XYZ file of C-alpha atoms in Angstrom:
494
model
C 17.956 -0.211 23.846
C 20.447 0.780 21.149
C 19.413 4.391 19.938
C 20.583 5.464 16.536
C 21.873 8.977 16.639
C 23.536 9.748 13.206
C 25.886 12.846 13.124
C 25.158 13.291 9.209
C 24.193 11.296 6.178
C 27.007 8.813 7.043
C 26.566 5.698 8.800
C 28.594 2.393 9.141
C 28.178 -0.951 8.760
C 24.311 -3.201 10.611
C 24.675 -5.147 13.130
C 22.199 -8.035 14.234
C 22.627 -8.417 18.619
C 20.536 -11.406 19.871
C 19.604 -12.210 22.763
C 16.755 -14.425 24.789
C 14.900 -11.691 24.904
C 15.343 -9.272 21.822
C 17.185 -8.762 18.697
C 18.279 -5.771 17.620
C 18.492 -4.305 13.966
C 19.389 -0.765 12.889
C 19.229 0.272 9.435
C 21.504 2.876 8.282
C 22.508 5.369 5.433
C 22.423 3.938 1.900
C 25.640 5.489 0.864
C 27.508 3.488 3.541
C 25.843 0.366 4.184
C 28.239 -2.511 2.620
C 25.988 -4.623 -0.154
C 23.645 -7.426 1.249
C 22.910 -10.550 -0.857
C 19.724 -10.087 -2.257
C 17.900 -13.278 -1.103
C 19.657 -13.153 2.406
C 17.810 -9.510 2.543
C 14.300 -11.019 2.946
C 15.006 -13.652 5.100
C 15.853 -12.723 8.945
C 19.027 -14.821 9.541
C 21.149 -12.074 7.232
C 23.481 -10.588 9.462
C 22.997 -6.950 9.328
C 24.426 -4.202 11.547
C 23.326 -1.471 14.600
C 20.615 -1.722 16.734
C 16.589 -1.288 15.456
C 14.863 -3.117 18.622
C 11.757 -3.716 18.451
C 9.724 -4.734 22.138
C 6.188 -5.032 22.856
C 3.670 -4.398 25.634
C 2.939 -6.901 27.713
C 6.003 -9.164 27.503
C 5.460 -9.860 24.189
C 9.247 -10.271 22.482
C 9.787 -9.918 18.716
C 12.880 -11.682 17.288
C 14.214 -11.862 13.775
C 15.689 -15.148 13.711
C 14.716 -17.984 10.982
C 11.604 -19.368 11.816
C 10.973 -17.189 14.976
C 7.819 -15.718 14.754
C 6.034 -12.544 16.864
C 3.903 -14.337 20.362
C 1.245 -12.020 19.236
C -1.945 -13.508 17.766
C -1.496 -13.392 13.696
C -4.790 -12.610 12.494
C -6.742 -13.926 9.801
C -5.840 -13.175 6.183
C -8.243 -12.308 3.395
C -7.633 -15.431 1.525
C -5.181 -17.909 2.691
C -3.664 -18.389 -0.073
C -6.053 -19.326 -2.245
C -9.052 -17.310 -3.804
C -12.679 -19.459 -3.991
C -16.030 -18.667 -5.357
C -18.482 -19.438 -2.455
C -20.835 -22.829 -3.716
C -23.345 -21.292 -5.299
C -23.396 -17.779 -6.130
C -24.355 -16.031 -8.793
C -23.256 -13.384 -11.268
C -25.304 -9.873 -9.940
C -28.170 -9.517 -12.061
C -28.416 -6.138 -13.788
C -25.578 -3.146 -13.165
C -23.666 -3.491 -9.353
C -24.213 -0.874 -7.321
C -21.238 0.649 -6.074
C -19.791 3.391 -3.498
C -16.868 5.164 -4.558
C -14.776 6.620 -0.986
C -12.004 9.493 -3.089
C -14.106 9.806 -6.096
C -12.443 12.610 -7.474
C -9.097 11.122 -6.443
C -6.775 8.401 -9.350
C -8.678 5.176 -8.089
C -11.478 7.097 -8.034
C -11.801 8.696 -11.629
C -10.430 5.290 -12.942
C -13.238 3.312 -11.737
C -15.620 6.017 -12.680
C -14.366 5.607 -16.456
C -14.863 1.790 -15.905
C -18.591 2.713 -14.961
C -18.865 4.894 -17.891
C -17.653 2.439 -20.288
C -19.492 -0.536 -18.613
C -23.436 0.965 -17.346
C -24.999 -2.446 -17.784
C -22.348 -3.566 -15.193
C -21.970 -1.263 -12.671
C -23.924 1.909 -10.990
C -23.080 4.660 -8.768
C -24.688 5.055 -5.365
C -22.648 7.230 -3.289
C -19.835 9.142 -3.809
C -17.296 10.512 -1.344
C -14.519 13.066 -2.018
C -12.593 16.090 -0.299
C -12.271 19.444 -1.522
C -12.635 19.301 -5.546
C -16.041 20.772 -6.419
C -15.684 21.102 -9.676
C -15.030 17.826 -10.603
C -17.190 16.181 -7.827
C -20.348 18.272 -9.449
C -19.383 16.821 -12.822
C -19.711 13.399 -11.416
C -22.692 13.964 -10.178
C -23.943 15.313 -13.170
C -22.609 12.246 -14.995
C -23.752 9.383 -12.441
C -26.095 10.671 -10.707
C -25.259 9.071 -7.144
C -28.095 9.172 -4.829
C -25.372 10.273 -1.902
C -22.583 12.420 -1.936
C -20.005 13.399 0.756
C -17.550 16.593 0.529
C -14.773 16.574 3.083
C -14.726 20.072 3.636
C -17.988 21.006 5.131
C -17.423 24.971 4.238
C -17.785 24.060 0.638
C -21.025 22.495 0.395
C -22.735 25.949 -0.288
C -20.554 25.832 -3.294
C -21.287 22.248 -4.508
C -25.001 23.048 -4.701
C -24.329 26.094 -6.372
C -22.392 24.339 -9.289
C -24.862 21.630 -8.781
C -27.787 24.425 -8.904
C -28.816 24.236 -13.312
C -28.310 19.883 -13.010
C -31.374 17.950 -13.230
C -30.496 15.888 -10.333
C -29.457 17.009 -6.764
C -28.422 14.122 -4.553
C -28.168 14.217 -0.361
C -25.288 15.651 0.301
C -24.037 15.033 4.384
C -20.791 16.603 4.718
C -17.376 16.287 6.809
C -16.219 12.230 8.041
C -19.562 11.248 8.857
C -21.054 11.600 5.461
C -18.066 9.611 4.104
C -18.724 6.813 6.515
C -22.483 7.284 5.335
C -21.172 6.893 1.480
C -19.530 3.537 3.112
C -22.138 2.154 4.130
C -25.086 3.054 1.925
C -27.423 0.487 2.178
C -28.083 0.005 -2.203
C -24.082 -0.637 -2.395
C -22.693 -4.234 -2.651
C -18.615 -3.195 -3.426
C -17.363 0.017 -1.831
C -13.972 1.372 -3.929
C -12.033 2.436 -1.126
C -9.481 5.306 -2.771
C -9.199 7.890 0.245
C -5.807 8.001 1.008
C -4.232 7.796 4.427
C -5.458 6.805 7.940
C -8.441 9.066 7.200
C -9.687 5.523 4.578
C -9.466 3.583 7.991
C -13.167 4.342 9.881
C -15.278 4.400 6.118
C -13.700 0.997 5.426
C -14.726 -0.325 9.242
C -18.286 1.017 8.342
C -18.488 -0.824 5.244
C -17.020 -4.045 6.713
C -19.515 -3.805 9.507
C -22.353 -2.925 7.446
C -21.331 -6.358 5.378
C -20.303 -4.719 1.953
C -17.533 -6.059 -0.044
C -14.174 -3.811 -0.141
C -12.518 -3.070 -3.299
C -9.369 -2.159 -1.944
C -6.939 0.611 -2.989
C -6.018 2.027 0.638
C -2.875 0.724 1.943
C -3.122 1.954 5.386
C -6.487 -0.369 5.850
C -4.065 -3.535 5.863
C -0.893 -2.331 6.928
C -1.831 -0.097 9.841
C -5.388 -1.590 10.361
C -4.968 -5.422 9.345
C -4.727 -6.491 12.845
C -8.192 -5.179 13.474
C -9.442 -4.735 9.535
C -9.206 -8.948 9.340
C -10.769 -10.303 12.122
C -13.649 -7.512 11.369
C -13.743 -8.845 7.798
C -13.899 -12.505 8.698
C -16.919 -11.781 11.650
C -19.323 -10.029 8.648
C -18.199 -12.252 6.171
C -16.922 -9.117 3.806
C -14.444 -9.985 0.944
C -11.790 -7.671 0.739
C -10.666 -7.442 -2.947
C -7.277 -6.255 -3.663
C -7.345 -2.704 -6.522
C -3.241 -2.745 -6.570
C -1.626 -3.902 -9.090
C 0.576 -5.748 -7.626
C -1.575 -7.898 -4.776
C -4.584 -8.151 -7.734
C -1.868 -10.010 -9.955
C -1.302 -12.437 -6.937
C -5.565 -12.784 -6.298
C -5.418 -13.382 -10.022
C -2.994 -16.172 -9.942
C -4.177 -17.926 -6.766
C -8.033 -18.363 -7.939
C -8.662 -21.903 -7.246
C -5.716 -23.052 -5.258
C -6.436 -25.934 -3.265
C -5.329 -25.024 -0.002
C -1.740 -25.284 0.854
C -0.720 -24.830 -2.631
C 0.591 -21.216 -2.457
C 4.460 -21.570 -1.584
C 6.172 -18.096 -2.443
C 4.888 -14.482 -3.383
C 7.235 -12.542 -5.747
C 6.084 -9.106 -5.588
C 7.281 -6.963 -8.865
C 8.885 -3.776 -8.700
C 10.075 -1.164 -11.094
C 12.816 0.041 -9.424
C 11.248 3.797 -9.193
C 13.219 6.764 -10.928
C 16.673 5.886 -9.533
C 16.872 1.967 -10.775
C 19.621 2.693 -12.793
C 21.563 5.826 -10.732
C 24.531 5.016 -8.651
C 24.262 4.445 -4.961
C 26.742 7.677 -4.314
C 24.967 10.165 -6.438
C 21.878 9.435 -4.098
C 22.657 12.500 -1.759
C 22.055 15.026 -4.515
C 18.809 13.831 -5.787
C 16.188 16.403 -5.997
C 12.373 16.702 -5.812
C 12.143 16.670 -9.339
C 14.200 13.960 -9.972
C 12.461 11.603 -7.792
C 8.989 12.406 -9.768
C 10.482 10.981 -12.923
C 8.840 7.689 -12.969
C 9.830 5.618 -15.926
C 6.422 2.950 -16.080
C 4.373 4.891 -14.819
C 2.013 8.161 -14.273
C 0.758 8.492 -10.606
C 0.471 10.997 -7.935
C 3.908 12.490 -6.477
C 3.973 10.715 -2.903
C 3.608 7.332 -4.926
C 6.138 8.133 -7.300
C 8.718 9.133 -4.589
C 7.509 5.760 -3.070
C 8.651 4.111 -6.199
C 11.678 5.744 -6.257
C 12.917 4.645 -2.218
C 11.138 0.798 -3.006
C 9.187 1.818 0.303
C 5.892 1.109 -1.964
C 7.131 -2.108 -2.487
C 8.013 -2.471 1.506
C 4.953 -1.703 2.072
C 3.239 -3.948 -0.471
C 5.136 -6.807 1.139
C 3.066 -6.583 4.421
C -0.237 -6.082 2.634
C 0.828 -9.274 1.284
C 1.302 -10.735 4.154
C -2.238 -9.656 5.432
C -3.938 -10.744 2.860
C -2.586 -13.974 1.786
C -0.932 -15.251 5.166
C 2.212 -16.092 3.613
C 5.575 -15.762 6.341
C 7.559 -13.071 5.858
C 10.746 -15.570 4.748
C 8.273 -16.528 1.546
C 7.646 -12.593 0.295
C 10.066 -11.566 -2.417
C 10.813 -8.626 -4.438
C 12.577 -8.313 -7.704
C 13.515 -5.500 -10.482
C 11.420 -5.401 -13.298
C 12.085 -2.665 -15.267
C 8.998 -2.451 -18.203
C 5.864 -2.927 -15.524
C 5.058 -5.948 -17.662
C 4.543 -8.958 -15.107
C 2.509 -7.113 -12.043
C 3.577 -10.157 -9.827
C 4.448 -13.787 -9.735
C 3.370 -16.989 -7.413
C 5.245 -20.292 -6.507
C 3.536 -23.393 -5.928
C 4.547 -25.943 -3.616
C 5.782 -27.800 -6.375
C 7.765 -24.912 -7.880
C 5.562 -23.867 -10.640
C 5.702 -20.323 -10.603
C 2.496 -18.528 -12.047
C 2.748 -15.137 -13.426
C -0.628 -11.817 -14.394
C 0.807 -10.218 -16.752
C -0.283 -6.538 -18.714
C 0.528 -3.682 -19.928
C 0.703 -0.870 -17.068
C -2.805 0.094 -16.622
C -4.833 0.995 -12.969
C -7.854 0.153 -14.724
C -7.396 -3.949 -15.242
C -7.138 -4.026 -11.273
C -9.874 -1.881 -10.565
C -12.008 -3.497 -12.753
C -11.385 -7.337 -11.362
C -12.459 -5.996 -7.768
C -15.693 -4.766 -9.483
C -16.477 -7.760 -11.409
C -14.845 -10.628 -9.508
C -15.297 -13.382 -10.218
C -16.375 -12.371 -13.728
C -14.451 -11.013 -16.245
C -16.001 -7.948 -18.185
C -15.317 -8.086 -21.806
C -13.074 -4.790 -22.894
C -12.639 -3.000 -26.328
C -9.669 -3.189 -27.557
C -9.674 0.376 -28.246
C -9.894 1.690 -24.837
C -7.717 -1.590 -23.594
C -5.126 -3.114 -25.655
C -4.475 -6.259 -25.946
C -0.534 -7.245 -24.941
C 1.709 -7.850 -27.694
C 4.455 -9.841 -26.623
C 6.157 -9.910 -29.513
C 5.875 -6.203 -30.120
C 7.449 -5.603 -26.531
C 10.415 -8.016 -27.149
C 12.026 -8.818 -24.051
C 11.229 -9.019 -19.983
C 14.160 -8.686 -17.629
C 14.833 -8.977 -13.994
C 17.477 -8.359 -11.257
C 18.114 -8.280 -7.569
C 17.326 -5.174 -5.646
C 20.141 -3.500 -4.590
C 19.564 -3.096 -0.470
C 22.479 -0.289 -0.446
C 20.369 2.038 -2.525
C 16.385 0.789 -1.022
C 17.352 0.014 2.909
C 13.022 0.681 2.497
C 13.094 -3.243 2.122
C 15.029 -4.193 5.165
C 13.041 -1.754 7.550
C 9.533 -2.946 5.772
C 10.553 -6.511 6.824
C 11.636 -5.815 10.192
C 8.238 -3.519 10.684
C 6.060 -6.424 9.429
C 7.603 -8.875 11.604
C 7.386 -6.727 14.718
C 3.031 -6.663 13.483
C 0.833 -4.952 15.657
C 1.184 -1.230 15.541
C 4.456 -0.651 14.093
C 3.314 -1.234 10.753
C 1.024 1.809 10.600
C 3.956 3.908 12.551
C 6.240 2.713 9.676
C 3.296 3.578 6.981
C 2.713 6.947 8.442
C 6.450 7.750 9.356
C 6.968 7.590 5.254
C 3.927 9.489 4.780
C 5.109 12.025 6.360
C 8.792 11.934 5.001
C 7.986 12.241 1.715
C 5.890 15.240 2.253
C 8.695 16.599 3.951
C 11.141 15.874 1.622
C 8.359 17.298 -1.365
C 8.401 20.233 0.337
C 12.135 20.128 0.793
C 12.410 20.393 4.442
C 14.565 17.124 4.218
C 17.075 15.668 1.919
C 16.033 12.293 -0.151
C 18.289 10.397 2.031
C 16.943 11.736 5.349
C 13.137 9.511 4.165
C 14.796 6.622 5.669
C 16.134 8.071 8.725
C 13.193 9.598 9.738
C 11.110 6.741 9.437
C 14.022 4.258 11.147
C 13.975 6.778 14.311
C 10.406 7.188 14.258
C 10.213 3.508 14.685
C 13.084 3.139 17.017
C 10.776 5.513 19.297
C 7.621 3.681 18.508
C 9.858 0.430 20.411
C 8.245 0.807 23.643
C 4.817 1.563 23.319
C 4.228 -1.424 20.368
C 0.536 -2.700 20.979
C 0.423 -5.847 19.282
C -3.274 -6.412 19.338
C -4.484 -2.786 18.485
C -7.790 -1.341 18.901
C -9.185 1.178 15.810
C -8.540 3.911 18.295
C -4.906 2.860 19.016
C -4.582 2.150 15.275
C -5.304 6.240 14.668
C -3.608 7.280 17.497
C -0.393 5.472 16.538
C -1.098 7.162 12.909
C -1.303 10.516 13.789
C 1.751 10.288 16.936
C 4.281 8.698 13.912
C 3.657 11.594 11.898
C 4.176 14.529 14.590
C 7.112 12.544 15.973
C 8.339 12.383 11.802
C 7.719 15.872 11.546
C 9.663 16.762 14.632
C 12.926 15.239 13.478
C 13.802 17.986 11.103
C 15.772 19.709 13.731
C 17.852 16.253 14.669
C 21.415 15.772 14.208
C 22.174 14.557 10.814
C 18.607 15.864 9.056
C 19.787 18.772 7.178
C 17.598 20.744 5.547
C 18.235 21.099 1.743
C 19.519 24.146 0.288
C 16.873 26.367 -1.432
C 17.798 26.771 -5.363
C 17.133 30.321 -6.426
């Protein structure tokens, strides 16, 4: 095995080894990794350099070549590549009833707003959430859920106290087990699954095996669980509806593909906070610098997501999971105004396109409603004015100043486990580099070594417990790289 071991910030060039019985592929630096064509980046025959290996239990080899796929079992994806109304159904009759897991959370005050605006739609059963009592007792006050779940079972004294001049006091179980209970609450059809994290992983499994639709928001349910998550999905006959942006514009355009249709996903990206800074001036980004998003508001891990393309990475295996496409037919590009959310190639090279202005709420919504469409005032959602906006560009991604994309790919093609390492590895980065124990930079050397160590003990057919196990390992081992060679703490600003 060819172990990185960077002295600093500076690497050299990538180098692809092959051999019968592993490729290697080590991802290095930004500021010294020579420019890679932009479609030879997504497609494994581009000639990189170092040494990323990735091995598996069992004698199960992973190699990068065109074409060459994983010996592991691929497992089932949500809709292969098409999206069809089962014969027969019917719109619900009279408002949904709905669980929201991270109600007080972005996904989860969004789709509250939808259920304010929409009551002859949608209702709220349960609600989960972790440590915000204020605004979980408003909720309650405002939706009256028949279930609620706090996180933090030392503040429940405090919920009922806020909760003590209401009207209405729902049961209230406490701690993980009350947000699995939320989950699966037997009223709820669609459970809105915001929790972010591995912690999103076990409610989600509830819900699947208690047969209730997911309305999907948490990443790590695909990319660390989808090896487990699908099959599950498939056995209780659950729909799992994308709430991204990104992988709802792609349901979107694939409703009613006859099967086989789907040829290429083109997955939309910003280009995060540093689209337009040079590679070199990388090494003295800041905190603040990376929370500058130009499209859009979101929380500060996303941004800094946004800002690295590792959200996009990352959104490229999710698409994978839930649409089956290969790896080789998953593209990104630049697009700077947030305009087209994603794009879809037929077989015969018609490309389809969702297009909106940048707005959580149009997602949401379609995993609540599907497949209806809720009529929306224009007040509260603008229509698009093409005309107004003017003009919709594009461009490569530069893999010099996002190496996120190359070590997504590699990640998604090595499947099983490393996913979720490379998912939680990131995780944990960015919180490092929030609290600036690391340098911007050092985000994509911690999670390249983290994965680089995950090599040997890759399970390729995971079980939920190796799934969180592999979770919580990738971000100790993450954390633990602070002291390595070459991870140098950034200087405090007084």
């Amino acid at each position: 095995m060819n172990l990185l071991h960077p002295p600093s910030h500076n690497s050299s060039n990538i180098i692809i080894s092959n051999s019968p019985k592993k490729m290697s592929l080590n991802f290095l630096s930004p500021t010294q990794t020579n420019p890679i064509n932009f479609k030879d980046t997504h497609k494994p025959q581009t000639h990189l350099q170092g040494g990323f290996c990735f091995n598996k239990k069992n004698d199960v080899k992973v190699s990068f070549g065109k074409g060459i796929r994983c010996s592991a079992a691929v497992p089932p994806p949500a809709w292969p590549g098409t999206a069809a109304v089962e014969p027969g159904r019917k719109s619900w009759d009279g408002p949904k009833p709905i669980s929201i897991v991270g109600s007080t959370g972005s996904i989860g005050t969004q789709t509250l707003d939808i259920v304010a605006e929409n009551p002859d739609k949608f209702r709220v059963v349960a609600l989960a959430a972790g440590s915000n009592v204020t605004l979980l007792a408003e909720q309650i006050k405002a939706f009256k859920p028949q279930l609620v779940s706090i996180m933090n079972e030392s503040l429940v004294g405090e919920l009922k106290e806020a909760l003590a001049d209401a009207d209405y006091m729902p049961e209230i179980i406490p701690g993980e087990q009350g947000i699995i209970e939320v989950a699966r609450h037997p009223d709820c059809v669609t459970v809105v699954t915001g929790i972010v994290g591995c912690a999103g992983l076990k409610p989600t499994v509830a819900a699947i095996e208690a047969g209730k639709n997911i309305a999907l928001a948490n990443k790590e349910t695909l990319i660390a669980g989808g090896p487990f998550v699908l099959p599950l999905a498939h056995k209780h006959n659950v729909k799992i509806l994308p709430a991204d942006s990104e992988h709802s514009a792609i349901f979107q355009c694939i409703q009613g593909f006859p099967e086989g249709a789907l040829r290429r996903i083109i997955l939309t990206a910003s280009g995060g906070a540093f689209r337009d800074l040079p590679v070199e001036k990388l090494k003295d980004v800041k905190v603040a610098d990376a929370l500058k998003h130009p499209n859009w508001s979101m929380g500060k891990k996303i941004t800094v997501d946004s800002a690295t393309l590792f959200n996009k990475g990352l959104e490229v295996i999710e698409a994978h999971y839930l649409y089956g496409s290969d790896y080789d037919n998953i593209e990104i590009v630049i697009h700077p105004q947030s305009i087209i959310h994603s794009m879809v190639e037929t077989q015969d090279s018609s490309v389809l396109a969702q297009l909106g202005w940048p707005d959580m709420r149009l997602p949401i919504l379609y995993t609540l409603s599907w497949p209806d469409r809720v009529p929306c005032s224009e007040i509260t959602w603008p229509r698009l004015d093409l005309c107004k906006l003017g003009s919709l560009t594009f461009k490569e991604p530069d893999n010099v100043k996002y190496p996120s994309m190359d070590l997504a790919y590699a990640a998604g093609r090595a499947g099983g486990t490393m996913t979720g390492v490379l998912s939680a590895a990131n995780e944990k980065a960015v919180e490092m580099f929030i609290d600036e124990k690391i340098k911007y930079l050092d985000i994509f050397k911690v999670v390249e070594l983290t994965c680089e160590k995950h090599q040997s003990e890759l399970v390729a057919a995971p079980s939920l417990e190796e799934i969180v196990h592999y979770d919580l390992w990738a971000r100790d081992y993450a954390a633990s790289l602070t002291s390595t060679p070459g991870l140098t703490p950034p200087v405090a600003v007084v």
